[in-house]
Coordinates of C-alpha atoms and ligand atoms in Angstrom, one line a residue:
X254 CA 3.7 15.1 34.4
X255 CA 1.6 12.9 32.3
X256 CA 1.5 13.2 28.3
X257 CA -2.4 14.3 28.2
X258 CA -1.7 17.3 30.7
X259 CA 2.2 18.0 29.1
X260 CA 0.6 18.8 25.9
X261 CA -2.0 20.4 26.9
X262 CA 0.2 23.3 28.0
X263 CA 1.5 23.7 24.0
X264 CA -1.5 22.8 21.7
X265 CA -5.5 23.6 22.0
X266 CA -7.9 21.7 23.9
X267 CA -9.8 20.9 20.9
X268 CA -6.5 18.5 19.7
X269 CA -6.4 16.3 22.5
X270 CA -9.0 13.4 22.1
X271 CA -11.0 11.8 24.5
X272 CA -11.8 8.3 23.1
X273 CA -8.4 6.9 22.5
X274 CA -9.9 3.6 21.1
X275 CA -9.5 4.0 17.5
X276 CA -6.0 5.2 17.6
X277 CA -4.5 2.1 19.2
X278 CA -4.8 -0.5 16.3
X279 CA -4.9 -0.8 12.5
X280 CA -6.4 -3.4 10.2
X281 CA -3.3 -6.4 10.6
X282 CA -5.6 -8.0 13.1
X283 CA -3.5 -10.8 15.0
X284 CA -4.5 -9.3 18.1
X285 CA -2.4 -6.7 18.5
X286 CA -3.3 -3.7 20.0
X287 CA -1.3 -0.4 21.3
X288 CA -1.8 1.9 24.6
X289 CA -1.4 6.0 24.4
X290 CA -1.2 8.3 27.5
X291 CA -2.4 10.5 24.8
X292 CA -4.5 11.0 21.1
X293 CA -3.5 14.4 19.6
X294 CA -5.4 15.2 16.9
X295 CA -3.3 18.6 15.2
X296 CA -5.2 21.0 13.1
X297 CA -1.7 22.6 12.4
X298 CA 1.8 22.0 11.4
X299 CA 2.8 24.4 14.4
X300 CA 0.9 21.8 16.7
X301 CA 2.9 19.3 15.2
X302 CA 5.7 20.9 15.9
X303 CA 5.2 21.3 19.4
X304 CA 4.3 17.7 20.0
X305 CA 7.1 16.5 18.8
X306 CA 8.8 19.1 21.1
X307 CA 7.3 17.9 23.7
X308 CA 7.7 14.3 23.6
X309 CA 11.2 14.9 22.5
X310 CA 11.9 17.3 25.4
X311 CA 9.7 14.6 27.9
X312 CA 11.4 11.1 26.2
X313 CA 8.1 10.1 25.3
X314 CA 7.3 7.4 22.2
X315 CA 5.4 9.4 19.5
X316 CA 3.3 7.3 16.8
X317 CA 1.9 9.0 13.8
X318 CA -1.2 7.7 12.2
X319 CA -3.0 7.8 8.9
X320 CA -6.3 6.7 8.4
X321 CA -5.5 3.3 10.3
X322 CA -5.8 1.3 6.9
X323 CA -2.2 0.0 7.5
X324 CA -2.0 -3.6 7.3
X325 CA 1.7 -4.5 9.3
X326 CA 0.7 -2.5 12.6
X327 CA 2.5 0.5 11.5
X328 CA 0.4 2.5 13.1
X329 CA 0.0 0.4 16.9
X330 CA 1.5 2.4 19.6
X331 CA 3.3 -0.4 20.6
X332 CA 5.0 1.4 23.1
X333 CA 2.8 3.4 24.2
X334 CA 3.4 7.5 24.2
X335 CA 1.5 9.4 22.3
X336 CA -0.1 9.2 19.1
X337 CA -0.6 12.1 16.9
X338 CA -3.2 11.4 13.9
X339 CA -3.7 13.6 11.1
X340 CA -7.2 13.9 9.7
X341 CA -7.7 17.6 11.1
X342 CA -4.3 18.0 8.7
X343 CA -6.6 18.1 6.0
X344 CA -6.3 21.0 3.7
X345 CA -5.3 21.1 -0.4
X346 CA -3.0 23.9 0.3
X347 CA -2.9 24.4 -4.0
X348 CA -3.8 22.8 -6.8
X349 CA -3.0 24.3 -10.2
X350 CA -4.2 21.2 -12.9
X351 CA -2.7 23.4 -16.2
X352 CA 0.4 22.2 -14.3
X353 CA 0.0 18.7 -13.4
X354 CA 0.2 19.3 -9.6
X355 CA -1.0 19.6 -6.0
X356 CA 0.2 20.6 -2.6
X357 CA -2.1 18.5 -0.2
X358 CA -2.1 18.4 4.1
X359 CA -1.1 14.8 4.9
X360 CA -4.4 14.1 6.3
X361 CA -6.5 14.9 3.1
X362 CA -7.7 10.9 1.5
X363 CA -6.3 9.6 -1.1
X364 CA -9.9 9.2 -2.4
X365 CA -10.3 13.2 -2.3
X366 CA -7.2 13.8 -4.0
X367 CA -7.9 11.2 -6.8
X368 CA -11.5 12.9 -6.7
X369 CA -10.0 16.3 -7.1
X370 CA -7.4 15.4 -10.0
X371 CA -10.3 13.6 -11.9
X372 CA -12.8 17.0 -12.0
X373 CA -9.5 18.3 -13.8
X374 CA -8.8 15.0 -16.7
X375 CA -6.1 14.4 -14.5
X376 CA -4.8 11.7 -12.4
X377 CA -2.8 10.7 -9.4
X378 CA -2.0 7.4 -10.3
X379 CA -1.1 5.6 -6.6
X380 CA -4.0 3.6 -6.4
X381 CA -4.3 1.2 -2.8
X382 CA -7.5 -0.4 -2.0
X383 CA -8.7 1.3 0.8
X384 CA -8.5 5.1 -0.8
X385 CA -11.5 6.5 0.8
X386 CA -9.9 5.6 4.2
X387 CA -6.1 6.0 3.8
X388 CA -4.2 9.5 3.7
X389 CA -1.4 10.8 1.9
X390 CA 0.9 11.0 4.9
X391 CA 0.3 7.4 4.8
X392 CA 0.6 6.5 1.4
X393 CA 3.9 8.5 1.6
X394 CA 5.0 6.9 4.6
X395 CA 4.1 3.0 3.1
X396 CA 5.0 4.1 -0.3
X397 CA 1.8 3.0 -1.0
X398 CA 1.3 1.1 -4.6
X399 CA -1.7 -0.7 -6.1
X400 CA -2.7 -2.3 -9.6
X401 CA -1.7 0.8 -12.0
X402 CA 2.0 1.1 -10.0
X403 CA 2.8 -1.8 -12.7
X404 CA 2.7 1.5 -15.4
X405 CA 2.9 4.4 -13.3
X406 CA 4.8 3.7 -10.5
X407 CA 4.0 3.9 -6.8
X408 CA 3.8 6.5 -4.5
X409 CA 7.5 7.7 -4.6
X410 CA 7.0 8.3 -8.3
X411 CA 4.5 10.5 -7.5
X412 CA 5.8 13.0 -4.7
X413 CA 8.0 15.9 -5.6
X414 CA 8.7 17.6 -2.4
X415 CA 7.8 17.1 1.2
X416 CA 6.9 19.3 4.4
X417 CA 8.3 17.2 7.4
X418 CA 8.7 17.4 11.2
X419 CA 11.8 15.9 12.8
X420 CA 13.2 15.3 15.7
X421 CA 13.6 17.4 18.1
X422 CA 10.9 19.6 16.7
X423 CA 12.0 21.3 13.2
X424 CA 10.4 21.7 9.6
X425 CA 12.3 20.9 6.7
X426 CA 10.6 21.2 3.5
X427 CA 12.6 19.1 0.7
X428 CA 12.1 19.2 -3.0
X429 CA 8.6 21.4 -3.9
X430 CA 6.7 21.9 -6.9
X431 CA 9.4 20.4 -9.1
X432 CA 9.8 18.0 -11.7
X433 CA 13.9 17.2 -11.6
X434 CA 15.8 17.8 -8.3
X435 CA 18.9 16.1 -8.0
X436 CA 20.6 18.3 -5.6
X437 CA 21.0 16.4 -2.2
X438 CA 20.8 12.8 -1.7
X439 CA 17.1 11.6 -2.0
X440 CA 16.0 12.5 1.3
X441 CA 12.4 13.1 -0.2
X442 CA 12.6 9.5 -1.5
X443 CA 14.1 8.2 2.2
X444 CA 10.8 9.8 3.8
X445 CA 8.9 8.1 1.0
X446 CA 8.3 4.4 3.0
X447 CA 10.0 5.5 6.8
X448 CA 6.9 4.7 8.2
X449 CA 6.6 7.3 10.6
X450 CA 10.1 6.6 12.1
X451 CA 12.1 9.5 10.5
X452 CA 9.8 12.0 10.8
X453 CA 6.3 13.3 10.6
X454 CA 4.7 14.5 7.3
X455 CA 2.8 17.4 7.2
X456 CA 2.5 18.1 3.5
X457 CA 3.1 16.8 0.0
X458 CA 3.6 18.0 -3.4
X459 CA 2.2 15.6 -5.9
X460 CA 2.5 15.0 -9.1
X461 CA -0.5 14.4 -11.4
X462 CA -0.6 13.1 -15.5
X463 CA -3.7 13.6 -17.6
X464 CA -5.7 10.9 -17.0
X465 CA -6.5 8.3 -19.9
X466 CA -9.4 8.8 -22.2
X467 CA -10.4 4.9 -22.1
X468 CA -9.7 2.3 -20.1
X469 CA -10.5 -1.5 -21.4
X470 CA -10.1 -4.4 -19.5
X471 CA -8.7 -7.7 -21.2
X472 CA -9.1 -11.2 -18.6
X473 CA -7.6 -14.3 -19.8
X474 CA -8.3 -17.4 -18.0
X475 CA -6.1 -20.6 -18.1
X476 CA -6.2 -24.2 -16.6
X477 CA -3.5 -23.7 -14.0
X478 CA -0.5 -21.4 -12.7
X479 CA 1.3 -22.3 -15.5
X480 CA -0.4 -21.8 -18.5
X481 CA -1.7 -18.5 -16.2
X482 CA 2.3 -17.5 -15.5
X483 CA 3.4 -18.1 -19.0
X484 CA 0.4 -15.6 -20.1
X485 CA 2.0 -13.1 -18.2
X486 CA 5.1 -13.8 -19.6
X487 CA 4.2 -13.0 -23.1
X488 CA 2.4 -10.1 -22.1
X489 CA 5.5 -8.8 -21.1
X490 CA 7.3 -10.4 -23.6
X491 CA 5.2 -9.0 -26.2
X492 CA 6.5 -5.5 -25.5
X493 CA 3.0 -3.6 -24.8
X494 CA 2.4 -1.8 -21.8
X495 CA -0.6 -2.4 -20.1
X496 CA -1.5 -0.2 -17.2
X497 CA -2.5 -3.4 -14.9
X498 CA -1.3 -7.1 -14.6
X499 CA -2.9 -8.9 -12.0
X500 CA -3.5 -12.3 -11.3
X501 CA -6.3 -14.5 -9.1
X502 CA -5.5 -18.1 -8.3
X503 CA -7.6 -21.0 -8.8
X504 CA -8.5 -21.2 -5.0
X505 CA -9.1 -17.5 -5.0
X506 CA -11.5 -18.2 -8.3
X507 CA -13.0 -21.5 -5.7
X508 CA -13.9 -18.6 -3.5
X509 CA -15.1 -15.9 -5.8
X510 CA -15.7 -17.5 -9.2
X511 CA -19.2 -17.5 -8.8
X512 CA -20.0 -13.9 -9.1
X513 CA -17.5 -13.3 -12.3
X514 CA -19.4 -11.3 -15.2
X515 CA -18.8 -13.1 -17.6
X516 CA -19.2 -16.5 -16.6
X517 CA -16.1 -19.2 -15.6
X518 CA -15.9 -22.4 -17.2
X519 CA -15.3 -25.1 -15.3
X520 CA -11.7 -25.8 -16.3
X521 CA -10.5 -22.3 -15.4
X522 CA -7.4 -22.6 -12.7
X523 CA -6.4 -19.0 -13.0
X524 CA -7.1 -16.1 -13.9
X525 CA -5.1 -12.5 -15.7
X526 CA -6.5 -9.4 -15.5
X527 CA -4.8 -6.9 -17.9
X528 CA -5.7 -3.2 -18.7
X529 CA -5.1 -1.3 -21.7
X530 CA -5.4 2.7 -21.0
X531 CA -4.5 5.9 -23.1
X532 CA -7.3 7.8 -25.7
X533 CA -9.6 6.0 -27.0
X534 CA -7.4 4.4 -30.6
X535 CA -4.4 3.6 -27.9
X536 CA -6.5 2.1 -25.6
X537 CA -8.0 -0.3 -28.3
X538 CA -5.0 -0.9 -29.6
X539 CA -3.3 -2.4 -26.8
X540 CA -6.8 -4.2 -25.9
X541 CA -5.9 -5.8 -29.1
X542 CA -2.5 -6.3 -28.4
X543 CA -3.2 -7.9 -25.0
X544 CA -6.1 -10.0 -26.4
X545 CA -3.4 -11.7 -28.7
X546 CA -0.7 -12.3 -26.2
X547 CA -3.6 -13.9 -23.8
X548 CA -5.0 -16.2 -26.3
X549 CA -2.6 -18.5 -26.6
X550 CA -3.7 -21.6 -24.4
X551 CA -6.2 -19.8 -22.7
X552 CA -9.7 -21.4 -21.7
X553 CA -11.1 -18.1 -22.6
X554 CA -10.7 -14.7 -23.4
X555 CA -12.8 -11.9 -22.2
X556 CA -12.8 -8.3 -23.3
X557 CA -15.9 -6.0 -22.4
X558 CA -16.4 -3.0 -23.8
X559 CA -19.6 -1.6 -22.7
X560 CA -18.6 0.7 -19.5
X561 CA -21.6 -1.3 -17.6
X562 CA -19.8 -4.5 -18.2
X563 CA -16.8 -3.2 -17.0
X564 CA -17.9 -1.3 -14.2
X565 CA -19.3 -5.1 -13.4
X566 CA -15.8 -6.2 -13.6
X567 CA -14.2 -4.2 -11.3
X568 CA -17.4 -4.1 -8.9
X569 CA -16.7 -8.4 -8.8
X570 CA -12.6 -7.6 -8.5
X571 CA -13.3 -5.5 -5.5
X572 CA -15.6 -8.1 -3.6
X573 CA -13.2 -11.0 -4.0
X574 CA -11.8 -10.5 -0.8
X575 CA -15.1 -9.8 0.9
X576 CA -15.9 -13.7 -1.0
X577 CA -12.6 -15.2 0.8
X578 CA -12.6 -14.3 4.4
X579 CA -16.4 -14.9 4.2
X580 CA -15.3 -18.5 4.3
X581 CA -13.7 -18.6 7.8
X582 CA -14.2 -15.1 9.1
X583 CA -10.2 -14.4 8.7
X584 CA -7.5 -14.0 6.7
X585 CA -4.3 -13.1 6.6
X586 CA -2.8 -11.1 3.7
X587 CA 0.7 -10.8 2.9
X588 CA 2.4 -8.5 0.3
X589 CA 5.8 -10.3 -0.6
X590 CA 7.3 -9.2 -3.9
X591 CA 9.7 -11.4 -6.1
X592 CA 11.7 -11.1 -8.8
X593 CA 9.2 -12.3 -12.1
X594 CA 10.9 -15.6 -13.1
X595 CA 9.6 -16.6 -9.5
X596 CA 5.9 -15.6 -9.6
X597 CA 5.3 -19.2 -10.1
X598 CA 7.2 -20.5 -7.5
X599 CA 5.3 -17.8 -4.5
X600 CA 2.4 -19.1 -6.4
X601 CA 2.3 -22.6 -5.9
X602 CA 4.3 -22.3 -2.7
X603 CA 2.0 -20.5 -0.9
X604 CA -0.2 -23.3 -1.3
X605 CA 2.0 -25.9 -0.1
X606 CA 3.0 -23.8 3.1
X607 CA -1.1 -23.6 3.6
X608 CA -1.1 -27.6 3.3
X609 CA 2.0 -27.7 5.2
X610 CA 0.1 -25.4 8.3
X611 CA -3.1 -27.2 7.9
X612 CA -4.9 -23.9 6.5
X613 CA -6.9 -23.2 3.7
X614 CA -4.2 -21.1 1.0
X615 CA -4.8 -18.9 -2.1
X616 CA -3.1 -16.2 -4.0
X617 CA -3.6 -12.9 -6.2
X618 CA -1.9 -10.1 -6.5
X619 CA -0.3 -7.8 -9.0
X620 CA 2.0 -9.6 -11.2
X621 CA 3.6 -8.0 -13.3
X622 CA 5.5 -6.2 -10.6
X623 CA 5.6 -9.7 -8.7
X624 CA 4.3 -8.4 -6.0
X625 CA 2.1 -11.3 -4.2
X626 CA -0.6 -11.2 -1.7
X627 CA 0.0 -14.7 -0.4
X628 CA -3.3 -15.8 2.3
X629 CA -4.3 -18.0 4.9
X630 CA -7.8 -18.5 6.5
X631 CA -8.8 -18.7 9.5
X632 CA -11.7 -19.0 11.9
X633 CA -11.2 -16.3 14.9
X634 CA -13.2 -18.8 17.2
X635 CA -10.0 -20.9 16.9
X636 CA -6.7 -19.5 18.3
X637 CA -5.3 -22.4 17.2
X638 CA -6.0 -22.7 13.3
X639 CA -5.1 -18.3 13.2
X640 CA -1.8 -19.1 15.1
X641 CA -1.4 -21.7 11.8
X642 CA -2.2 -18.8 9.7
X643 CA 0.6 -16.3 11.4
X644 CA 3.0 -19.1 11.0
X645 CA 2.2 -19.4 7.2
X646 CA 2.8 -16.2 6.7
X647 CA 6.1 -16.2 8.4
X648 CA 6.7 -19.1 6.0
X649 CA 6.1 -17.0 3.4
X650 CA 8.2 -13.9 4.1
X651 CA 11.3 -16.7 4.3
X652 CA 10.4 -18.2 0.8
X653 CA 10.5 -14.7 -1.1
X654 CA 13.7 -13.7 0.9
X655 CA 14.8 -17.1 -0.6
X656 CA 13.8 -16.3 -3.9
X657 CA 15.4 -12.8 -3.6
X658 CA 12.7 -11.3 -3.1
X659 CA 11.3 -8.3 -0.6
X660 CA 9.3 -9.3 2.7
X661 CA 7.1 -6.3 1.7
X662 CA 6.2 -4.7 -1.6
X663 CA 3.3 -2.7 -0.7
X664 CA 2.0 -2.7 3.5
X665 CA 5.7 -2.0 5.1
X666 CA 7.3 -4.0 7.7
X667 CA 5.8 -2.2 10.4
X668 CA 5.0 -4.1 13.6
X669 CA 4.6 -7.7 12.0
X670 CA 7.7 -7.7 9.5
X671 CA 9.8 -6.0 12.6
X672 CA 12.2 -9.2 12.5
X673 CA 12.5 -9.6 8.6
X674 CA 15.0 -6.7 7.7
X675 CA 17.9 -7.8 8.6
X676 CA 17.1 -11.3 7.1
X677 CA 16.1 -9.5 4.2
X678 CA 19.5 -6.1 4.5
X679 CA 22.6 -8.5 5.7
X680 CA 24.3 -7.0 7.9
X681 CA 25.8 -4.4 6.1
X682 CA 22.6 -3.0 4.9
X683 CA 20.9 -3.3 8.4
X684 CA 23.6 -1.5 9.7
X685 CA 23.4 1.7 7.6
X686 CA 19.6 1.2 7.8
X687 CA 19.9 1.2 11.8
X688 CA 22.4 4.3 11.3
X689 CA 20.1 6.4 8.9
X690 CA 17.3 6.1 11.4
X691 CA 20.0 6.9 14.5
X692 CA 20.9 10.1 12.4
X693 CA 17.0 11.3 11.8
X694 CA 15.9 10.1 15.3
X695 CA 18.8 9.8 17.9
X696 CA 16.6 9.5 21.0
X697 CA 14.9 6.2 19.0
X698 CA 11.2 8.0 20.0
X699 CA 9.7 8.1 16.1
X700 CA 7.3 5.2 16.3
X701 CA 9.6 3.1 18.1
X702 CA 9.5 -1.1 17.4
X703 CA 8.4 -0.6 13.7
X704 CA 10.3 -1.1 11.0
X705 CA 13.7 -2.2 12.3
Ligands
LIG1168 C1 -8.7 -3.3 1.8 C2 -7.3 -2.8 1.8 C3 -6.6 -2.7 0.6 C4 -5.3 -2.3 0.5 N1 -4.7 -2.2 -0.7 C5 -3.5 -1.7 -0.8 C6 -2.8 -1.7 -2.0 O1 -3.4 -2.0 -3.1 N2 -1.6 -1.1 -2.1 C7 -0.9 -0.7 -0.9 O2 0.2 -0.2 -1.0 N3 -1.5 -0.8 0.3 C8 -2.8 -1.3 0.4 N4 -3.4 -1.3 1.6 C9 -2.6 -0.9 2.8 C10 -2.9 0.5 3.3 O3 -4.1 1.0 2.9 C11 -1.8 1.5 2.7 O4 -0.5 1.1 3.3 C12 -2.0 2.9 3.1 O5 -1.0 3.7 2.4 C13 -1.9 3.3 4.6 O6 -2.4 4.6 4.7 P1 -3.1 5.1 6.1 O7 -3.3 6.5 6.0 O8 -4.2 4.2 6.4 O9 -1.8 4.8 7.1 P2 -1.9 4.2 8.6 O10 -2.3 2.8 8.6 O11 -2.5 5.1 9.5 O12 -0.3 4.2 8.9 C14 0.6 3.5 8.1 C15 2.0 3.9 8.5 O13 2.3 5.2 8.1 C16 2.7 6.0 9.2 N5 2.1 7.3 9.0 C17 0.8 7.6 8.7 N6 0.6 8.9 8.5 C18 1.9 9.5 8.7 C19 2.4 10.8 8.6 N7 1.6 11.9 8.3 N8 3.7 11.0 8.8 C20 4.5 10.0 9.0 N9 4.1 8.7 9.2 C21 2.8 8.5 8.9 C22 2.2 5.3 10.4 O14 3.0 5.5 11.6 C23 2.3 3.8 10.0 O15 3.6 3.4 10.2 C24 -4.7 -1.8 1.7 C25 -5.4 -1.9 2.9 C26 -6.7 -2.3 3.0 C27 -7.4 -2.3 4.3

């Protein structure tokens, strides 16, 4: 019996899916695209359940997926099966703000739950860049971080208990509406960044904070990565927290410069974008703080105030990328994180692996968790020049292992990381990471080829 007509026997009509398009690929590019007998589209955790029955039952490959923002094929049925996608999954089961907390379906955005949180002064901090698009299954499932995880954290910070489906077709509900739970051993935190291979997540309790009064930006610009790197250094040094850290290189600034604010001078070879939050005499006093520790050899030092100019800011931060792959028409993005005495080294390396691979190289990302989204650009009318690109990112994932560093600190391994682990574990460590996964998913049908 086929998948489509298998599970049409244990769910409703209305959850199997026609077009199966959408559901085979995610936003990695390179290409890659997946096949599904079947799209299930559940509107219930019992239909959940029963899927994963059936494929269990049937030894069929079952895929979840998010909202498809995924950027290492995490979500590509590369071995076909069925995928089961969650955006009919989509309810806030409770929400009670006086407490800091709500219960949200995995399919509810990340956008409406930072939305929701908001219309209460609160705040779920996990902030990734494609929030009106991605869900909270798969933030959980990436771990999902994004410029404020340098002060709050990322995702597994922020997720108290979970509802999940394992194999062959049970629901375990771990942790809840609690703040301290150190009963078992973290098998919350193990579903936080599995990737769909564990299990499928149904439901989350997340924790919120009241959000900040005020929020000030601070920018800092500097002749080259290291007057920018040592910046960041006394920042940290300096002892004040600021919510963000992030860094754009001077290529990324070639790129994008010309639609900053608040004008570039020509010298400028990097760029650090700090944050103060907290009320309104915190937030200015760290602005302060951060102004000082930025001055020091810096081209300039910029630090608006009016919310217009800083809505302006962060309307130019989110179009840099849009400025880059204009260039070519491609780029590829990696997410490599390295200890912080090596943010220099990713820095200026990724450069010379882009002159090394013949492709135009640049870098930003959020430093002060030395996480670094290393890129290559590429023309998609030429194979040849985004085969070049793959390989410089392959180039890359080796330099941060040899820096001891992570091949991933945000995306996952997913599809395109599949070979890094093990580099990245030894072999002791791959081997309990291939037994923890043996022990959640013995028949190896959880979204098979990914992160192994
Ligand atoms: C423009 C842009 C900016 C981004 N910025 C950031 C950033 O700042 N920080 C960051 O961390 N990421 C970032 N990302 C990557 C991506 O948005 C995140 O990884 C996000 O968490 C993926 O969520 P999704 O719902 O789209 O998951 P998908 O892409 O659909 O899936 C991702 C993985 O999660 C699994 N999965 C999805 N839902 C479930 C579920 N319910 N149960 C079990 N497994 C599941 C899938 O099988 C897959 O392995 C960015 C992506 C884009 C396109």
């Amino acid at each position: 019996m086929d998948a489509a007509s298998g599970l049409a026997s244990v769910v409703s009509p209305d959850s199997l899916v026609e077009g199966r398009g959408r559901f085979l690929t995610d936003l990695m590019g390179r290409g890659v695209a997946g096949t599904a007998e079947a799209v299930v589209l559940p509107s219930t955790v019992d239909e959940v359940v029963a899927v994963m029955r059936w494929c269990y039952e049937h030894d069929v490959p079952l895929t979840a997926r998010g909202g498809g923002t995924g950027l290492a094929g995490g979500a590509v049925p590369v071995h076909g099966g069925v995928v089961i996608g969650f955006e009919r999954l989509n309810r806030i089961r409770r929400f009670d703000p006086l407490l800091w907390r709500m219960h949200v379906e995995a399919g509810v955005t990340t956008g409406d739950v930072q939305r929701l949180a908001r219309e209460s002064g609160l705040r779920f901090p996990p902030d990734p860049g494609a929030a009106e698009l991605s869900q909270i299954g798969g933030n959980v499932a990436c771990n999902a971080g994004g410029p404020h995880a340098f002060k709050y954290g990322v995702t597994r910070q922020w997720v108290t208990g979970l509802e999940v489906v394992v194999p062959p077709g049970e629901i375990v509900r771990l942790g809840g509406p609690l703040r301290k739970d150190v009963a078992s051993y973290d098998l919350t935190g193990l579903f936080v960044g599995s990737e769909g291979t564990l299990g499928l997540v149904t439901a989350a309790w997340l924790r919120l904070v009241p959000a900040p009064e005020l929020e000030l930006p601070v920018i800092g610009l500097y002749r080259d990565v290291d007057g920018g790197v040592a910046a960041i250094e006394r920042v940290l040094g300096s002892g004040v927290v600021p919510a963000a850290l992030e860094y754009l290189d001077g290529a990324t600034l070639g790129y994008a410069g010309d639609g900053y604010p608040f004008g570039l001078p020509p010298e400028t070879g990097f760029m650090v974008i700090t944050e103060a939050d907290g009320s309104d005499t915190e937030a200015r006093r760290v602005a302060a703080e951060l102004r000082d520790a930025l001055d020091e050899d810096a081209v300039a030092v910029h630090a608006p105030v009016q919310p217009a100019e800083v809505s302006e800011l962060w309307r130019w931060r989110g179009g840099v990328a849009f400025a880059f792959i204009a260039q070519k028409g491609g780029a590829f993005s990696e997410d490599v994180a390295v200890p912080l005495d090596h943010l220099r080294d990713v820095a200026r390396g990724t450069l010379a692996i882009g002159e090394r691979h013949g492709v135009a190289a640049l870098s930003f990302g959020h430093a002060g968790d030395g996480n670094i989204h290393s890129t290559f650009l590429f023309s998609p009318d030429d194979p040849d020049e985004e085969a070049r690109a793959d390989a410089a990112c392959h180039d890359v994932f080796a330099l941060a292992l040899e820096l001891g560093g992570s091949v991933s600190g945000e995306h996952g391994i997913g599809w395109l990381k599949r070979d890094q682990l093990e580099g990245q574990l030894g072999p002791v460590g791959y081997g309990l990471h291939t037994r923890v996964k043996q022990a959640f998913d013995p028949k190896g049908l959880l979204n098979p080829g990914k992160k192994r």
